[in-house]
């Protein structure tokens, strides 16, 4: 690094005017003092002071001073003009000082305070306050356009869904289920969290979410019941009988699809299930109030159980006080598990044995995509150029250091078992030794109650990341999308960093790029990737960027 130093030297300015010139310049100020009758009056009489003052004023208005017709009336006009100029100047100065120094209203912990206005400096931990005041959350606002909640005996029927996948995929499915029930004026049966082959979890809705709050909060939007009605005795038919299941719902289906294809069957059968139900409701092809309702569900109705919230607060407190004094912390969602590496079909640094084992794993898990493996190298290069490959732990470390985060930074890692183990994690740990997981922050006894349900452990990671000072994602996925979206919705003051993996792949692959140029590229590129609300576009992702209609300007 080359440090540029600017030396300052004072240059003295010398007057080049002659004595005569200096006397001429001074004459208006001492005219009366050296008049023949100066001895007849006190030297500092008020009349003389006024006369000297007016000679100075007249020097700015030579036309009046030199005009023989200059009169007392002209003097009064000059005085009036001068007073106007002086008043305007005082008002301007007062206004500027008031804006710089006067207090303004701000909120802290829900209390309105008078906070001093200070110039903000770029921060590693916060977005500029001025960039966070335009957009505010407004999903709780209910507007017309959608029919009011019908009486209990007048709904079109009962809707039942299985929320599939991991915790965050299930969360999205629940939000969509409420939205579809609203579109159809149907009664929603509390969704079932389906056991996934990968997650192998038996968690029920009530094991992770506050059911009473969920139903009560949405009582003015959708009618929700805890279980299948008692009058429906053939419960085994749901999800097994074609007569009771609506299948082949297109991805990101519009609201009109449900009105045309699902509503008639619910009215006929009185109770219907939807399968599958992952990403089966669009964003741009539904009424704005439906999108706002989905945000109400996501950010207000879905609350984790109190014991989950309390444990997450304990972990956050321990992260902030690990050094004995309060300090900010970073949450890193490190997606580099074996399954993610394999599914990405990207190429990563490793030994020949590692690459051979990964090839066998891919061939076994994804035989149709693997084929004979001859096309994978070109595919891997293309995906890396397009920024579709997960960042390795070492790459993340270099990016964070280039952004300016020091070695002492406290980092909470939310991750499964990292592919490559400690060897793969070594570069990250060497650059940032203050790196911990929930297992290192809490005792086995404290986590034992949460180990009964995989989704409970995922919920702890979710909340600790949500409440962090800086959140960093390394790859896509519902977890990162929901975290970034929630932080945007809650005020977007704290940074949510989404690395530009395409640009980083070019930089990492350039052997001639020096560290200074790399730092500049990283800093400039990520100035606009810190979690501020972004203008939406067709088919945007509501969960990652809830700008409209869930936030208002």
Coordinates of N, CA, C and O in Angstrom, one line a residue, residues 119-225:
X119 N -22.9 14.6 11.6 CA -22.5 14.1 10.2 C -22.1 12.6 10.4 O -21.2 12.3 11.2
X120 N -22.7 11.8 9.6 CA -22.4 10.3 9.7 C -21.1 10.0 8.9 O -20.9 10.5 7.8
X121 N -20.4 9.1 9.5 CA -19.2 8.6 8.9 C -19.5 7.2 8.4 O -20.3 6.5 9.0
X122 N -18.8 6.8 7.3 CA -19.0 5.4 6.8 C -18.7 4.4 7.9 O -17.8 4.5 8.7
X123 N -19.6 3.4 8.1 CA -19.5 2.4 9.1 C -19.4 1.0 8.6 O -20.1 0.7 7.6
X124 N -18.6 0.2 9.3 CA -18.6 -1.2 8.9 C -19.8 -1.9 9.3 O -20.2 -3.0 8.8
X125 N -20.6 -1.4 10.3 CA -21.6 -2.1 10.9 C -23.0 -1.5 10.6 O -24.0 -2.2 10.9
X126 N -23.1 -0.3 10.1 CA -24.5 0.3 9.9 C -24.6 0.9 8.6 O -23.6 1.5 8.1
X127 N -25.8 0.9 8.0 CA -26.0 1.7 6.8 C -26.2 3.2 7.3 O -26.7 3.4 8.4
X128 N -26.0 4.1 6.4 CA -26.2 5.5 6.8 C -27.6 5.8 7.2 O -28.5 5.3 6.6
X129 N -27.8 6.6 8.3 CA -29.1 6.8 8.8 C -30.0 7.5 7.7 O -31.2 7.2 7.6
X130 N -29.4 8.4 6.9 CA -30.1 9.1 5.9 C -30.6 8.2 4.8 O -31.6 8.5 4.1
X131 N -30.0 7.0 4.7 CA -30.5 6.0 3.7 C -31.6 5.1 4.2 O -32.1 4.3 3.5
X132 N -31.9 5.2 5.5 CA -32.9 4.3 6.1 C -34.2 5.0 6.5 O -35.0 4.4 7.2
X133 N -34.4 6.3 6.1 CA -35.5 7.0 6.6 C -36.6 7.1 5.5 O -37.7 7.5 5.9
X134 N -36.4 6.7 4.3 CA -37.4 6.9 3.3 C -38.5 5.8 3.3 O -39.7 6.1 3.2
X135 N -38.1 4.5 3.5 CA -39.1 3.4 3.4 C -39.3 2.9 4.8 O -38.4 2.6 5.6
X136 N -40.6 2.7 5.1 CA -41.1 2.2 6.4 C -42.0 1.0 6.2 O -42.7 0.9 5.2
X137 N -42.0 0.1 7.2 CA -42.9 -1.1 7.1 C -44.3 -0.7 7.2 O -44.7 0.2 8.0
X138 N -45.2 -1.2 6.3 CA -46.6 -0.9 6.4 C -47.5 -2.1 6.0 O -48.6 -1.9 5.5
X139 N -47.0 -3.3 6.2 CA -47.8 -4.5 5.9 C -49.0 -4.6 6.8 O -50.0 -5.3 6.4
X140 N -49.0 -4.0 8.0 CA -50.1 -4.1 8.8 C -51.3 -3.2 8.4 O -52.4 -3.4 8.9
X141 N -51.0 -2.4 7.4 CA -52.1 -1.5 6.8 C -53.0 -2.4 6.0 O -52.6 -3.1 5.1
X142 N -54.3 -2.4 6.3 CA -55.3 -3.1 5.6 C -56.1 -2.2 4.7 O -56.6 -1.2 5.2
X143 N -56.1 -2.5 3.4 CA -56.9 -1.6 2.5 C -57.9 -2.4 1.7 O -57.9 -3.7 1.8
X144 N -58.8 -1.7 1.0 CA -59.9 -2.4 0.3 C -59.4 -3.1 -0.9 O -58.2 -3.1 -1.2
X145 N -60.3 -3.8 -1.6 CA -59.9 -4.5 -2.8 C -60.1 -6.0 -2.7 O -60.3 -6.7 -3.6
X146 N -60.1 -6.5 -1.4 CA -60.3 -7.9 -1.1 C -61.5 -7.9 -0.2 O -61.7 -7.1 0.7
X147 N -62.4 -8.9 -0.4 CA -63.6 -9.0 0.4 C -63.3 -9.2 1.8 O -62.3 -9.8 2.2
X148 N -64.2 -8.7 2.7 CA -64.1 -8.9 4.1 C -64.3 -10.3 4.5 O -64.8 -11.1 3.8
X149 N -63.8 -10.7 5.7 CA -63.9 -12.0 6.2 C -65.4 -12.5 6.3 O -66.2 -11.8 7.0
X150 N -65.8 -13.5 5.6 CA -67.2 -14.0 5.7 C -67.5 -14.7 7.0 O -66.6 -15.1 7.7
X151 N -68.8 -14.8 7.3 CA -69.2 -15.5 8.5 C -68.7 -17.0 8.4 O -68.5 -17.5 7.4
X152 N -68.6 -17.6 9.6 CA -68.1 -18.9 9.7 C -68.8 -19.9 8.8 O -68.2 -20.8 8.2
X153 N -70.1 -19.8 8.7 CA -70.9 -20.8 7.9 C -71.0 -20.4 6.5 O -71.8 -21.0 5.7
X154 N -70.3 -19.3 6.0 CA -70.4 -18.9 4.7 C -69.1 -18.9 3.9 O -69.0 -18.4 2.8
X155 N -68.1 -19.5 4.5 CA -66.8 -19.7 3.7 C -67.1 -20.7 2.6 O -68.0 -21.5 2.7
X156 N -66.2 -20.7 1.6 CA -66.4 -21.6 0.5 C -66.0 -23.0 0.8 O -66.3 -23.9 0.0
X157 N -65.3 -23.2 1.9 CA -64.9 -24.6 2.3 C -63.6 -24.6 3.1 O -63.2 -23.5 3.5
X158 N -63.0 -25.7 3.2 CA -61.8 -25.9 4.0 C -60.6 -26.2 3.1 O -60.7 -27.0 2.2
X159 N -59.5 -25.5 3.4 CA -58.3 -25.7 2.6 C -57.2 -26.3 3.6 O -57.0 -25.8 4.7
X160 N -56.5 -27.3 3.0 CA -55.5 -28.0 3.8 C -54.2 -28.2 3.0 O -54.3 -28.6 1.8
X161 N -53.1 -27.9 3.6 CA -51.8 -28.1 2.9 C -50.7 -28.7 3.8 O -50.8 -28.6 5.0
X162 N -49.8 -29.3 3.2 CA -48.6 -29.8 3.8 C -47.5 -28.8 3.5 O -47.2 -28.6 2.3
X163 N -46.8 -28.2 4.5 CA -45.7 -27.4 4.3 C -44.4 -28.2 4.2 O -44.0 -28.8 5.2
X164 N -43.8 -28.3 3.1 CA -42.7 -29.2 2.8 C -41.3 -28.5 3.0 O -41.2 -27.3 3.1
X165 N -40.3 -29.3 3.1 CA -38.9 -28.8 3.1 C -38.4 -28.5 4.5 O -39.0 -29.0 5.5
X166 N -37.4 -27.6 4.6 CA -36.9 -27.2 5.9 C -37.7 -26.1 6.5 O -38.7 -25.7 5.9
X167 N -37.2 -25.5 7.6 CA -38.0 -24.5 8.3 C -38.4 -23.3 7.5 O -39.5 -22.9 7.5
X168 N -37.5 -22.8 6.7 CA -37.7 -21.6 5.9 C -38.6 -21.8 4.7 O -39.4 -21.0 4.3
X169 N -38.5 -23.0 4.1 CA -39.3 -23.3 3.0 C -40.8 -23.5 3.5 O -41.7 -23.1 2.9
X170 N -40.9 -24.1 4.7 CA -42.2 -24.3 5.4 C -42.8 -22.9 5.7 O -44.0 -22.8 5.5
X171 N -42.0 -22.0 6.1 CA -42.5 -20.7 6.5 C -43.1 -20.0 5.3 O -44.2 -19.4 5.3
X172 N -42.4 -20.1 4.1 CA -43.0 -19.5 2.9 C -44.3 -20.2 2.5 O -45.2 -19.6 2.1
X173 N -44.3 -21.5 2.6 CA -45.5 -22.3 2.3 C -46.7 -21.8 3.2 O -47.8 -21.7 2.7
X174 N -46.5 -21.6 4.5 CA -47.5 -21.1 5.4 C -48.0 -19.8 4.9 O -49.3 -19.5 4.9
X175 N -47.1 -18.9 4.6 CA -47.5 -17.5 4.1 C -48.4 -17.6 2.9 O -49.4 -17.0 2.7
X176 N -48.0 -18.5 2.0 CA -48.8 -18.7 0.7 C -50.1 -19.3 1.0 O -51.1 -19.0 0.3
X177 N -50.2 -20.2 2.0 CA -51.4 -20.9 2.3 C -52.5 -19.9 2.8 O -53.6 -20.0 2.4
X178 N -52.0 -19.0 3.7 CA -52.9 -18.0 4.2 C -53.4 -17.1 3.0 O -54.6 -16.7 2.9
X179 N -52.5 -16.7 2.1 CA -52.9 -15.9 1.0 C -53.9 -16.6 0.1 O -54.9 -16.0 -0.4
X180 N -53.7 -17.9 -0.2 CA -54.6 -18.6 -1.1 C -56.0 -18.7 -0.4 O -57.0 -18.6 -1.0
X181 N -56.0 -19.0 0.9 CA -57.2 -19.1 1.6 C -58.0 -17.8 1.5 O -59.2 -17.7 1.4
X182 N -57.3 -16.6 1.6 CA -57.9 -15.3 1.4 C -58.5 -15.2 0.0 O -59.6 -14.7 -0.1
X183 N -57.7 -15.6 -1.0 CA -58.2 -15.4 -2.4 C -59.5 -16.2 -2.6 O -60.4 -15.8 -3.3
X184 N -59.6 -17.4 -1.9 CA -60.7 -18.3 -2.1 C -61.8 -18.1 -1.1 O -62.8 -18.8 -1.2
X185 N -61.6 -17.2 -0.1 CA -62.6 -17.0 1.0 C -62.8 -18.4 1.7 O -63.9 -18.7 2.0
X186 N -61.7 -19.1 1.9 CA -61.8 -20.4 2.5 C -61.3 -20.4 3.9 O -60.6 -19.5 4.3
X187 N -61.7 -21.4 4.7 CA -61.2 -21.6 6.0 C -59.9 -22.4 5.9 O -59.9 -23.5 5.3
X188 N -58.9 -21.9 6.5 CA -57.6 -22.6 6.5 C -57.4 -23.5 7.7 O -57.6 -23.1 8.8
X189 N -57.2 -24.8 7.4 CA -56.8 -25.7 8.5 C -55.3 -25.5 8.8 O -54.5 -25.4 7.9
X190 N -55.0 -25.5 10.1 CA -53.6 -25.2 10.4 C -52.6 -26.1 9.6 O -52.8 -27.4 9.7
X191 N -51.7 -25.6 8.9 CA -50.8 -26.4 8.0 C -50.0 -27.4 8.8 O -49.6 -27.2 10.0
X192 N -49.8 -28.5 8.2 CA -49.0 -29.6 8.8 C -47.5 -29.4 8.2 O -47.3 -29.2 7.0
X193 N -46.5 -29.5 9.1 CA -45.1 -29.5 8.7 C -44.7 -30.9 8.3 O -44.6 -31.8 9.1
X194 N -44.6 -31.1 7.0 CA -44.4 -32.4 6.4 C -42.9 -32.9 6.7 O -42.0 -32.1 6.6
X195 N -42.8 -34.1 7.1 CA -41.4 -34.7 7.3 C -40.7 -34.8 5.9 O -41.2 -35.5 5.0
X196 N -39.6 -34.2 5.8 CA -38.8 -34.3 4.6 C -37.8 -35.4 4.6 O -37.3 -35.7 5.7
X197 N -37.5 -36.0 3.5 CA -36.5 -37.1 3.4 C -35.1 -36.6 3.8 O -34.4 -37.4 4.4
X198 N -34.8 -35.4 3.5 CA -33.5 -34.9 3.9 C -33.4 -34.5 5.4 O -32.5 -34.9 6.1
X199 N -34.4 -33.7 5.8 CA -34.4 -33.2 7.2 C -34.8 -34.2 8.2 O -34.4 -34.1 9.4
X200 N -35.7 -35.1 7.8 CA -36.1 -36.2 8.7 C -36.5 -35.7 10.1 O -36.0 -36.0 11.1
X201 N -37.5 -34.8 10.1 CA -37.9 -34.1 11.3 C -39.4 -34.3 11.5 O -40.2 -34.3 10.6
X202 N -39.8 -34.5 12.8 CA -41.2 -34.8 13.1 C -41.9 -33.6 13.8 O -42.9 -33.7 14.4
X203 N -41.3 -32.4 13.6 CA -41.9 -31.2 14.2 C -43.3 -30.8 13.7 O -43.5 -30.9 12.5
X204 N -44.1 -30.5 14.7 CA -45.4 -30.0 14.4 C -45.5 -28.5 14.4 O -44.5 -27.8 15.0
X205 N -46.5 -27.9 13.9 CA -46.6 -26.4 13.9 C -46.5 -25.9 15.3 O -45.7 -24.9 15.5
X206 N -47.2 -26.5 16.2 CA -47.2 -26.0 17.6 C -45.9 -26.2 18.3 O -45.7 -25.7 19.4
X207 N -45.0 -27.0 17.8 CA -43.7 -27.3 18.4 C -42.7 -26.2 18.1 O -41.7 -26.1 18.8
X208 N -43.0 -25.3 17.2 CA -42.0 -24.3 16.8 C -42.7 -22.9 16.8 O -42.0 -21.9 17.1
X209 N -44.0 -22.8 16.4 CA -44.6 -21.5 16.3 C -45.7 -21.3 17.4 O -46.3 -22.3 17.9
X210 N -46.0 -20.1 17.7 CA -47.0 -19.7 18.7 C -48.4 -19.8 17.9 O -48.8 -18.8 17.2
X211 N -49.1 -20.9 18.1 CA -50.4 -21.1 17.4 C -51.4 -20.0 17.8 O -52.1 -19.5 16.9
X212 N -51.6 -19.7 19.1 CA -52.6 -18.8 19.5 C -52.4 -17.4 18.9 O -53.3 -16.8 18.4
X213 N -51.1 -17.0 18.9 CA -50.8 -15.7 18.3 C -51.1 -15.7 16.8 O -51.7 -14.7 16.2
X214 N -50.8 -16.8 16.1 CA -51.0 -16.9 14.7 C -52.4 -16.8 14.3 O -52.8 -16.0 13.4
X215 N -53.3 -17.5 15.0 CA -54.7 -17.5 14.7 C -55.3 -16.1 15.1 O -56.1 -15.6 14.3
X216 N -55.0 -15.6 16.3 CA -55.6 -14.4 16.7 C -55.2 -13.2 15.9 O -56.0 -12.3 15.6
X217 N -53.9 -13.1 15.5 CA -53.4 -12.0 14.7 C -54.1 -11.9 13.3 O -54.3 -10.8 12.8
X218 N -54.4 -13.1 12.8 CA -55.0 -13.1 11.4 C -56.5 -13.2 11.4 O -57.1 -13.5 10.4
X219 N -57.1 -13.0 12.6 CA -58.6 -13.3 12.7 C -59.4 -12.3 11.8 O -60.5 -12.7 11.4
X220 N -58.8 -11.2 11.5 CA -59.5 -10.2 10.6 C -59.2 -10.4 9.1 O -59.8 -9.8 8.3
X221 N -58.3 -11.4 8.8 CA -57.9 -11.6 7.4 C -58.5 -13.0 6.9 O -59.1 -13.0 5.8
X222 N -58.2 -14.0 7.7 CA -58.6 -15.4 7.3 C -59.1 -16.2 8.5 O -58.5 -16.0 9.6
X223 N -60.1 -17.0 8.2 CA -60.5 -17.9 9.3 C -59.6 -19.1 9.3 O -59.5 -19.8 8.4
X224 N -59.1 -19.4 10.5 CA -58.1 -20.5 10.7 C -58.6 -21.4 11.8 O -59.0 -20.9 12.9
X225 N -58.6 -22.7 11.6 CA -59.0 -23.7 12.6 C -57.8 -24.6 12.9 O -56.9 -24.8 12.0

